PDB file of C-alpha atoms and ligand atoms in Angstrom:
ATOM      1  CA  UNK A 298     124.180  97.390 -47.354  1.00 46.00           C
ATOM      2  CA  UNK A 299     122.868 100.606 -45.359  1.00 49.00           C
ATOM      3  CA  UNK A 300     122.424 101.900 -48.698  1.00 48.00           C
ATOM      4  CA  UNK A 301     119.789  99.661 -49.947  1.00 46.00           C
ATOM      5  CA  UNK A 302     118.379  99.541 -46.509  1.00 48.00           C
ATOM      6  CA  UNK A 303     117.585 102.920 -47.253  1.00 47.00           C
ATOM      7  CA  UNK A 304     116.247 102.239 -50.485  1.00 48.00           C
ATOM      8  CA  UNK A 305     113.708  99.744 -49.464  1.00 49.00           C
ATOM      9  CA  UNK A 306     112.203 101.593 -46.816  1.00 50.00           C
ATOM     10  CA  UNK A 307     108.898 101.281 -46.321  1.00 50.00           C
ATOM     11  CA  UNK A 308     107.389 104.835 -47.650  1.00 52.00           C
ATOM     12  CA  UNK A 309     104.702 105.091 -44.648  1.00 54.00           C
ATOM     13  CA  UNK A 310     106.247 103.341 -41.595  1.00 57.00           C
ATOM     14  CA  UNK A 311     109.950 104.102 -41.993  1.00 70.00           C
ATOM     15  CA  UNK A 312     109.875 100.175 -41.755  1.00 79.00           C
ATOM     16  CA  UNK A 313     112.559  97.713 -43.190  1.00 85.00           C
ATOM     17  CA  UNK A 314     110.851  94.616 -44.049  1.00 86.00           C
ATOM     18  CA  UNK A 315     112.760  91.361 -42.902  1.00 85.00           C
ATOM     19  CA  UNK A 316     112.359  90.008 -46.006  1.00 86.00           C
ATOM     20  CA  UNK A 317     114.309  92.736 -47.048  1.00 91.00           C
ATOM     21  CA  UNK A 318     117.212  92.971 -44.291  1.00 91.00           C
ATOM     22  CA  UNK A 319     117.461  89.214 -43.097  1.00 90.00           C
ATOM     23  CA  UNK A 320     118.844  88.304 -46.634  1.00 91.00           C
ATOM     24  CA  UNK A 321     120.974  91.470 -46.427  1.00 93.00           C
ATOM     25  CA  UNK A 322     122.274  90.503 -43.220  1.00 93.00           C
ATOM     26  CA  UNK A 323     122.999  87.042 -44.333  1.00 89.00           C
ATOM     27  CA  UNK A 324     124.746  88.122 -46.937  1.00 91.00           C
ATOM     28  CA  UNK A 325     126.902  90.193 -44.739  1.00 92.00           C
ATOM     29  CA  UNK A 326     127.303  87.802 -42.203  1.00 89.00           C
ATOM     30  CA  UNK A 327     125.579  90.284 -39.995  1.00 92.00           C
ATOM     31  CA  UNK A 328     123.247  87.925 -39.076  1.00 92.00           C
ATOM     32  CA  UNK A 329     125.500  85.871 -36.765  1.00 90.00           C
ATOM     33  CA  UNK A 330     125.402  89.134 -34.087  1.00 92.00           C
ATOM     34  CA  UNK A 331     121.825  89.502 -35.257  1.00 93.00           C
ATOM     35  CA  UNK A 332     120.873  85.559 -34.201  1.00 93.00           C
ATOM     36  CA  UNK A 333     122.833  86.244 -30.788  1.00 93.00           C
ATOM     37  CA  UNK A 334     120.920  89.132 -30.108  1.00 95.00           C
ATOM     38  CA  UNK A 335     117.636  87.547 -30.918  1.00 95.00           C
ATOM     39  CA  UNK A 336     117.994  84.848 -29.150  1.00 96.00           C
ATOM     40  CA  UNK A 337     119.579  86.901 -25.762  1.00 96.00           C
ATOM     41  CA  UNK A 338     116.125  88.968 -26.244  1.00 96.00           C
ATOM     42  CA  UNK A 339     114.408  86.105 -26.739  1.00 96.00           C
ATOM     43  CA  UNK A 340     114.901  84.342 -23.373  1.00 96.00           C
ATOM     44  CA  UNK A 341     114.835  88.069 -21.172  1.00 96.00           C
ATOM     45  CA  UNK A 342     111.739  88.574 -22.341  1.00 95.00           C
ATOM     46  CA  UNK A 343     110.667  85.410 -21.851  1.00 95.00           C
ATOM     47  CA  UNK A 344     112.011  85.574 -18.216  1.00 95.00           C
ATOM     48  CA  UNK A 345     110.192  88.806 -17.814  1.00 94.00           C
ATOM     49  CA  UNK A 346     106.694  87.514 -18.400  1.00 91.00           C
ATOM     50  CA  UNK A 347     107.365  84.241 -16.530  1.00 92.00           C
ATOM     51  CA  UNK A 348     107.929  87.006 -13.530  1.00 93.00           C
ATOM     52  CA  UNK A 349     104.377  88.209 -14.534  1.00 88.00           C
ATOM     53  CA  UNK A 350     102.909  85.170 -14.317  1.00 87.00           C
ATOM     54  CA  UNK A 351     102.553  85.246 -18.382  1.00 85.00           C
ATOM     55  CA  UNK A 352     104.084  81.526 -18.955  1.00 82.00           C
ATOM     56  CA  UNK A 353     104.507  82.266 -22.807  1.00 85.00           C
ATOM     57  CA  UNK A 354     105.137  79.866 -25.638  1.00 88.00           C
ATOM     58  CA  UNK A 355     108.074  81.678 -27.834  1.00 94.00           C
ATOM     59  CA  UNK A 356     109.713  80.913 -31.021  1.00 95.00           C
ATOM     60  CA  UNK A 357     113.073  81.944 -32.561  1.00 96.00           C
ATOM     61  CA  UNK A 358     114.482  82.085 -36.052  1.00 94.00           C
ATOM     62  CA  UNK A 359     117.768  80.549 -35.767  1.00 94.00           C
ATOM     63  CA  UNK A 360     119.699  80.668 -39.077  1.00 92.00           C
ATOM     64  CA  UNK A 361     121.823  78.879 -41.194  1.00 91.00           C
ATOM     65  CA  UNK A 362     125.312  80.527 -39.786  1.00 91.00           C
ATOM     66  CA  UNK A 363     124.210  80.052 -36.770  1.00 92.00           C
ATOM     67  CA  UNK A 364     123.368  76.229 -36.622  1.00 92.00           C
ATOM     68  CA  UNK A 365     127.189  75.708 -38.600  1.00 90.00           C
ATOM     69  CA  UNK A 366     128.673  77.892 -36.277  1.00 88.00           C
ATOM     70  CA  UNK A 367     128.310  75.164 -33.512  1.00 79.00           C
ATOM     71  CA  UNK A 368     128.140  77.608 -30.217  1.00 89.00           C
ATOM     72  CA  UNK A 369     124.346  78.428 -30.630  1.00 93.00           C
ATOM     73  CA  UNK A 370     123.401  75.467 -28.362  1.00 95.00           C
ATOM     74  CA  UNK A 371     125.650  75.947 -25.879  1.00 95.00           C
ATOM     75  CA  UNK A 372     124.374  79.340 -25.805  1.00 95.00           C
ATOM     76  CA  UNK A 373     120.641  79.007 -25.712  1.00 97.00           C
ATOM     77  CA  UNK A 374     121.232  76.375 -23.142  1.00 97.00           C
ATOM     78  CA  UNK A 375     123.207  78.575 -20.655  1.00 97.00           C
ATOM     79  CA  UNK A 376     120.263  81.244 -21.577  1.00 97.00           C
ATOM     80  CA  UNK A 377     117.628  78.636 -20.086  1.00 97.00           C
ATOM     81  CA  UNK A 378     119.834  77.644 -17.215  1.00 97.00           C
ATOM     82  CA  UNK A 379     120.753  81.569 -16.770  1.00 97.00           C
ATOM     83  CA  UNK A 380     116.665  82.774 -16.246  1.00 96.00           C
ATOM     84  CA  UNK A 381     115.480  79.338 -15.110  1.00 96.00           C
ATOM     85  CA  UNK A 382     113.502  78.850 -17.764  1.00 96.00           C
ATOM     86  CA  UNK A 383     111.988  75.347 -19.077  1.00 94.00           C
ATOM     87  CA  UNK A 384     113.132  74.314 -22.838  1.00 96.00           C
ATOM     88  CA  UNK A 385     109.803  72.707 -23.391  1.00 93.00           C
ATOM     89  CA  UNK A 386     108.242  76.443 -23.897  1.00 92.00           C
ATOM     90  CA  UNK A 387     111.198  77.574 -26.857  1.00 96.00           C
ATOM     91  CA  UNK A 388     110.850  76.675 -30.468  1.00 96.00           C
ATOM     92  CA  UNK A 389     113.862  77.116 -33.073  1.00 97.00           C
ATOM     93  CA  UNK A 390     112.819  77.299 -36.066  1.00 96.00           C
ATOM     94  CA  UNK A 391     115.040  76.231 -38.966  1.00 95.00           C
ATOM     95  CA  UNK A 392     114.442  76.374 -42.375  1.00 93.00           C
ATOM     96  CA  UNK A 393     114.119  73.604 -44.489  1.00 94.00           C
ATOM     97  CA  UNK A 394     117.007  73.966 -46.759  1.00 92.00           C
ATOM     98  CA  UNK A 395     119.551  74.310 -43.243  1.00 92.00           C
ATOM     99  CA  UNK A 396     118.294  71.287 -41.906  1.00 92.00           C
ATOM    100  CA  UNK A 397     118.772  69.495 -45.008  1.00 91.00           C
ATOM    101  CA  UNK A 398     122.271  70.645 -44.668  1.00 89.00           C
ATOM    102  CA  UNK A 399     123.804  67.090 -43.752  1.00 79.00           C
ATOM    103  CA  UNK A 400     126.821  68.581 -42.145  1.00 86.00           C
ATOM    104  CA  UNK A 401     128.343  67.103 -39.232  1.00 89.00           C
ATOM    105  CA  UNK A 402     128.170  70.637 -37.435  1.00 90.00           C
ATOM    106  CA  UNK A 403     124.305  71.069 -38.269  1.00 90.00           C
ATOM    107  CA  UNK A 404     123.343  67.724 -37.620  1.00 90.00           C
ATOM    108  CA  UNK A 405     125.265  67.605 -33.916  1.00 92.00           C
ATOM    109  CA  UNK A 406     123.233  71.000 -33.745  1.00 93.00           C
ATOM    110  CA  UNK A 407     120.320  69.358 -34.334  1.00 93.00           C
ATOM    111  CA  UNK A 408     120.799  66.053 -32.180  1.00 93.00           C
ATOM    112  CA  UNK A 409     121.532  68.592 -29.056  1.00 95.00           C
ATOM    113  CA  UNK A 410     118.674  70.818 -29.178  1.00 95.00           C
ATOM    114  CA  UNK A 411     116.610  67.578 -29.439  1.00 94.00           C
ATOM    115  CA  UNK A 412     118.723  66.252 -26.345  1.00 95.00           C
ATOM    116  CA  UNK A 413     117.798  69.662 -24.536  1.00 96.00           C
ATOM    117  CA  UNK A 414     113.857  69.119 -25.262  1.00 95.00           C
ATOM    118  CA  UNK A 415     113.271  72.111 -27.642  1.00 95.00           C
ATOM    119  CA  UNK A 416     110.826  72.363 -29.808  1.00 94.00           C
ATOM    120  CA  UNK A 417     112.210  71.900 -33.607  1.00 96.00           C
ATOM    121  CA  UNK A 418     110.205  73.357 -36.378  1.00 96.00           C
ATOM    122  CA  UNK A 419     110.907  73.311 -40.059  1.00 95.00           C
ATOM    123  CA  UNK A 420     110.737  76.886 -41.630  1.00 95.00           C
ATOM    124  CA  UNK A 421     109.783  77.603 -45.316  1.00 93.00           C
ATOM    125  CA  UNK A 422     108.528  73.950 -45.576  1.00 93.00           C
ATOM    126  CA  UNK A 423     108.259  73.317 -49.434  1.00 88.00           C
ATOM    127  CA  UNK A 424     110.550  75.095 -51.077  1.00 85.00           C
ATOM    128  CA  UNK A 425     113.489  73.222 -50.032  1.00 84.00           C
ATOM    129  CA  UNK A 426     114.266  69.612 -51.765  1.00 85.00           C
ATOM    130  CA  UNK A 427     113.456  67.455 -48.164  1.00 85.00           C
ATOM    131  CA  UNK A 428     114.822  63.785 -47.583  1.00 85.00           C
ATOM    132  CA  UNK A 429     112.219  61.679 -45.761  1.00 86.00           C
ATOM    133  CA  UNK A 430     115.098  60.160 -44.230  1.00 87.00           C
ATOM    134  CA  UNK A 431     116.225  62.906 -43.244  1.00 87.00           C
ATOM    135  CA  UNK A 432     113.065  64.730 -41.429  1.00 88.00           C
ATOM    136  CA  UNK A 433     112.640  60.694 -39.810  1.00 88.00           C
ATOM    137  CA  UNK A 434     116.056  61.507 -37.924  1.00 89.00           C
ATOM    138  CA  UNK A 435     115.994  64.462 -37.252  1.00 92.00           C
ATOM    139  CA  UNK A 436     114.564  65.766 -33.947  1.00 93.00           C
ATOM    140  CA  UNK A 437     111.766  67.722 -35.036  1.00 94.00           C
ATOM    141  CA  UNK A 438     107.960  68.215 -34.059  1.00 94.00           C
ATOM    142  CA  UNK A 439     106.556  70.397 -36.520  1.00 95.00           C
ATOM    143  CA  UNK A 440     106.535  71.637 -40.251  1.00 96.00           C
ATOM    144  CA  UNK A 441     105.932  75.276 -41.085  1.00 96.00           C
ATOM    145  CA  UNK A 442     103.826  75.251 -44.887  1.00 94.00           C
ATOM    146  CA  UNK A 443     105.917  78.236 -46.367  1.00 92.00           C
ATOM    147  CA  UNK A 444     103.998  81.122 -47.050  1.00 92.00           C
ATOM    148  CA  UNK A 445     104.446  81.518 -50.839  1.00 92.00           C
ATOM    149  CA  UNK A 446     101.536  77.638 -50.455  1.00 93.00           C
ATOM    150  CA  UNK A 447      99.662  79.586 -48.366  1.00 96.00           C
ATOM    151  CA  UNK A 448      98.914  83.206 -50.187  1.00 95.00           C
ATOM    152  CA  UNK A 449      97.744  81.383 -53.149  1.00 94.00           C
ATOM    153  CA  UNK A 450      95.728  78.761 -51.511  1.00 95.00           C
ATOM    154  CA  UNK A 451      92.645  80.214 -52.491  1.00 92.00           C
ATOM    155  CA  UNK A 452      93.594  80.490 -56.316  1.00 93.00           C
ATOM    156  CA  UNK A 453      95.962  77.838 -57.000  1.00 94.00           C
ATOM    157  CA  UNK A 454      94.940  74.410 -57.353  1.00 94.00           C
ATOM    158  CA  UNK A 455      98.634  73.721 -57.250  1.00 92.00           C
ATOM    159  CA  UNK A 456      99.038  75.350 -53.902  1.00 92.00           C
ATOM    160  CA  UNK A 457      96.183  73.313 -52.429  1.00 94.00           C
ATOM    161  CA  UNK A 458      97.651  70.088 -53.371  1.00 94.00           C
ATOM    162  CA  UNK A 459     101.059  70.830 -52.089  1.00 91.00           C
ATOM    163  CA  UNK A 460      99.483  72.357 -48.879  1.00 93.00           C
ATOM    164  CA  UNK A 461      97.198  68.358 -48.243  1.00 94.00           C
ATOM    165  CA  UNK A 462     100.142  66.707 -49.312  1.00 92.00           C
ATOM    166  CA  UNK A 463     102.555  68.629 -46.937  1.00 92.00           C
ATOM    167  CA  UNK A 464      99.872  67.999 -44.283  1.00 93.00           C
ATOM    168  CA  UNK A 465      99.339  64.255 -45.066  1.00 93.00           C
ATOM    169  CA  UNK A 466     103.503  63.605 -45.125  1.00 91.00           C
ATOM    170  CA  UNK A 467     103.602  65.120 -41.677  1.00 93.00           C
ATOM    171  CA  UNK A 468     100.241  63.461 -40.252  1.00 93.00           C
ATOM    172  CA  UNK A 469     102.338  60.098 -41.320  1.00 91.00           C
ATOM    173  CA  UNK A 470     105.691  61.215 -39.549  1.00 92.00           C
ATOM    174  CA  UNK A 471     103.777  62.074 -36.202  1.00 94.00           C
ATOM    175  CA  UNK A 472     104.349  65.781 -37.130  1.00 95.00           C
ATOM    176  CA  UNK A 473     102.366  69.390 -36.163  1.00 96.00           C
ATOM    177  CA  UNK A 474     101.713  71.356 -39.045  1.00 96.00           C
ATOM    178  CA  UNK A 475     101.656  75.200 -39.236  1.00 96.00           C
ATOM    179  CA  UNK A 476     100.441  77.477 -41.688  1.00 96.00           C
ATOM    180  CA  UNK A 477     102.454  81.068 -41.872  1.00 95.00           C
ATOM    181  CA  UNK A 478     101.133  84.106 -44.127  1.00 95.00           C
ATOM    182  CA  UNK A 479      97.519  83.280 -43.035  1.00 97.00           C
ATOM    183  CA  UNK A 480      95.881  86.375 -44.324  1.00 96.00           C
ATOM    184  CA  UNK A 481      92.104  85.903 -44.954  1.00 97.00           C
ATOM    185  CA  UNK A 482      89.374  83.788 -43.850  1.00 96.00           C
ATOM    186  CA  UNK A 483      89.092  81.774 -47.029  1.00 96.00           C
ATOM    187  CA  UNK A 484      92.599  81.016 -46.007  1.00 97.00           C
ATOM    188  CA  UNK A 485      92.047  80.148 -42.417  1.00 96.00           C
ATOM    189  CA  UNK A 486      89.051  77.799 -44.381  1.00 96.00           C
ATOM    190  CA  UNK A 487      90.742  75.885 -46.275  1.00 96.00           C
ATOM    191  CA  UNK A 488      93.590  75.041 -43.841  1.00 96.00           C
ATOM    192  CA  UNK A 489      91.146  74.469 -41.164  1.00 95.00           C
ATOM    193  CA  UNK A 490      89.447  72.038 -43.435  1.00 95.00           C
ATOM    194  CA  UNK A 491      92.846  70.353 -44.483  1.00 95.00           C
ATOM    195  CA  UNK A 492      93.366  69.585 -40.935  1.00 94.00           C
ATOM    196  CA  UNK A 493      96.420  72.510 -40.574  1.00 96.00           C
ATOM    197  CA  UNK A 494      97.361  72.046 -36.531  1.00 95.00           C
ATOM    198  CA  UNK A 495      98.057  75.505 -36.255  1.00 95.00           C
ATOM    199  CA  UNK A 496      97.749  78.928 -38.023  1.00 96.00           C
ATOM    200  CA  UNK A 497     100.041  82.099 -38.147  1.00 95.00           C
ATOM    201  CA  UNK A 498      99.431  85.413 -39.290  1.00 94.00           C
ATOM    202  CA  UNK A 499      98.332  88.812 -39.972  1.00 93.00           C
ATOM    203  CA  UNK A 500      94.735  87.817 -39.935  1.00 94.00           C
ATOM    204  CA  UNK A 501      95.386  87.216 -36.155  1.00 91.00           C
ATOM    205  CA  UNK A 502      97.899  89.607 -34.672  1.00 89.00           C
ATOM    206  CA  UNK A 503     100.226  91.567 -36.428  1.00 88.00           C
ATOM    207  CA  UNK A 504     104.252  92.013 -35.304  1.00 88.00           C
ATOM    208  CA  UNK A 505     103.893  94.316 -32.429  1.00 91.00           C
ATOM    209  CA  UNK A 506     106.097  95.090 -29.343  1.00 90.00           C
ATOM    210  CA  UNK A 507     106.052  93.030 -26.505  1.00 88.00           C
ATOM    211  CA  UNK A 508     103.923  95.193 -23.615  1.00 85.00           C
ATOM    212  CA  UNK A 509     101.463  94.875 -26.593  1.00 88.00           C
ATOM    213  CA  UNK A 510     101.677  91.099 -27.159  1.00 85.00           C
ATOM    214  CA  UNK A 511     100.702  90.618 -23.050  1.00 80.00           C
ATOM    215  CA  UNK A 512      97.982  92.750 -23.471  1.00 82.00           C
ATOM    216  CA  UNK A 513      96.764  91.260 -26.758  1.00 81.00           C
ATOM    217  CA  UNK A 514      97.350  87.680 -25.768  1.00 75.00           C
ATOM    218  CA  UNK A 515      94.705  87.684 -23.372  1.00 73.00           C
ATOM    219  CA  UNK A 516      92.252  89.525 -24.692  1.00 70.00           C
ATOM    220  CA  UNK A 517      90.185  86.861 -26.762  1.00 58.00           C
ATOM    221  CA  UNK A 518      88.258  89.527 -28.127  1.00 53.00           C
ATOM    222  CA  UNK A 519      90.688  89.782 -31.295  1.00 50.00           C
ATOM    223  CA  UNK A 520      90.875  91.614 -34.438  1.00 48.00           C
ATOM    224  CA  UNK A 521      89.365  88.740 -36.122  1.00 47.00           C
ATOM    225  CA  UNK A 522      86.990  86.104 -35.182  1.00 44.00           C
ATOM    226  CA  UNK A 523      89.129  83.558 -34.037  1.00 45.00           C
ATOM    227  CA  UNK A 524      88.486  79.286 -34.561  1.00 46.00           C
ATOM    228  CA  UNK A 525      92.067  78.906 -33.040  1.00 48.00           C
ATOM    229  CA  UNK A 526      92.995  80.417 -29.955  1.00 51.00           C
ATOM    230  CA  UNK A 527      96.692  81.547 -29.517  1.00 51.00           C
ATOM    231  CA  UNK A 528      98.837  79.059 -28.965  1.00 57.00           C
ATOM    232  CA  UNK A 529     101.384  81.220 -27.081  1.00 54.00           C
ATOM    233  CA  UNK A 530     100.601  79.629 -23.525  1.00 52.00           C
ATOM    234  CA  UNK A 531     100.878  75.392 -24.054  1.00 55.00           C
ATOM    235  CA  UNK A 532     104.027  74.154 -23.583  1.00 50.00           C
ATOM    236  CA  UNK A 533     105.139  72.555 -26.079  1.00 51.00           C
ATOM    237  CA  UNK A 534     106.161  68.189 -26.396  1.00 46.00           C
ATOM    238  CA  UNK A 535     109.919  67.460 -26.594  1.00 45.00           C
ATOM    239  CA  UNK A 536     110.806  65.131 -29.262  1.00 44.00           C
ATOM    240  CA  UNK A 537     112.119  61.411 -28.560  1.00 41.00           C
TER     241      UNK A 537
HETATM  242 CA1   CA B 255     110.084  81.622 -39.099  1.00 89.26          CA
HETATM  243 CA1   CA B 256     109.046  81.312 -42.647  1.00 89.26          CA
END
C-alpha cells in the first residue's frame, strides 16, 4: 500500500489525494484507526473553537467499517459528552451505498445517531441503487448530489436531469440538498437555479488547516463572489 502511495503522489504538493488513499485504506482496513482518529480530531477541534467563541458547524466522513463495526456511536457520543459539545452542530456523513446496507448493525447505527440528534447526510448521492423506503426510515436530513452529477452539469444534459430529479425526490421527502465538487460559476448557476440548499467546493474554500478555516470563515470577503454564505455556523435540525 505505501508503495502506491508513493506512486500517486501528487508531483507539485507532495500531496496524496483521498481519492487515492481512502480506497487504499479501505481496502486495508486501515480506515477503521483512520475513522477513530478523524472523528477524535473532529470533536477537539471542535471543542477548541467553541473555547474561541467560533460555534462551528462540522462534518465527518464516517465509513462503511465503521457504521458495521457497531462502537462508532458509542464513541462519538462519549466525544460530545467528553468536550460538552451539542450533537445538533455534527454531521456524519454516510455514503449512499452504506446506508443502503440493510444490516441489523448499520441500521441500529443509524436509528442511534438519529436518537442522539446528529445530523445524517447521504454521501455520493446517485451512484448508489437507493430504496425510497429505505431513505423514508432512515434518520436522515440531507442528500449530498455526488460529484461525478455535478462536474458535468454544465455539459451533460444527463447530469442536469439527474441533479432536478435528485433535488425534486428530496424536496418531496422533507430533505436538504447539497451539491459537492462545485467548481465554477456556471456550476454554482445552475444549482442555484435548481433550488440546490447548499453548495460545497473548491470554488469557495479549498481544504486548508484549521487556524486557516477560523480566519477564512469570517472573512466574507472570499476568493469568489459568494450567493451562499458558509454554512459552518447554523446549527443544524435533528431529525424526528
Ligand atoms: Ca463526504
Ligand atoms: Ca462525497
Amino acid at each position: 500500500a505505501a508503495e502506491a502511495l508513493l506512486r500517486w503522489q501528487h508531483p507539485q504538493r507532495g500531496m496524496i489525494s483521498p481519492t487515492v488513499f481512502i480506497p487504499l485504506a479501505e481496502r486495508t482496513g486501515l480506515i477503521q484507526e483512520i475513522g477513530t482518529w478523524v472523528l477524535d480530531e473532529a470533536l477537539r477541534q471542535a471543542a477548541a473553537w467553541r473555547d474561541r467563541g467560533l460555534r462551528m458547524r462540522v462534518a465527518i466522513n464516517v465509513s462503511g467499517h465503521q457504521m458495521r463495526a457497531g462502537d462508532f456511536v458509542d464513541q462519538l457520543e462519549r466525544g460530545l459528552a467528553q468536550y460538552g459539545l451539542s450533537a445538533g452542530r455534527f454531521t456524519c456523513e454516510i455514503t449512499e451505498t452504506v446506508a443502503m446496507e440493510d444490516t441489523a448493525t448499520t441500521q441500529r447505527a443509524f436509528a442511534r445517531l438519529g436518537e442522539l440528534g446528529v445530523h445524517v447526510s447521504i454521501d455520493d448521492f446517485g451512484t448508489g441503487h437507493s430504496s425510497l423506503a429505505m431513505l423514508r426510515r432512515l434518520p436522515v436530513a440531507e442528500l449530498k448530489i455526488d460529484r461525478a452529477f455535478v462536474s458535468d452539469l454544465a455539459d451533460s444534459e444527463g447530469a442536469r436531469s439527474i441533479a432536478l430529479a435528485v433535488m425534486q425526490m428530496a424536496k418531496s421527502l422533507g430533505l436538504r440538498v447539497v451539491a459537492e465538487g462545485v467548481e465554477t460559476e456556471a456550476q454554482r448557476d445552475i444549482l442555484i437555479g435548481m433550488g440546490c440548499d447548499e453548495l460545497q467546493g473548491y470554488l469557495f474554500g479549498k481544504p486548508m488547516p484549521a487556524a486557516s478555516l477560523a480566519v477564512w470563515a469570517m472573512d466574507d470577503t472570499g476568493a469568489a463572489p459568494m450567493s451562499f454564505r458558509p454554512s459552518l455556523f447554523k446549527a443544524t435540525e435533528p431529525v424526528q
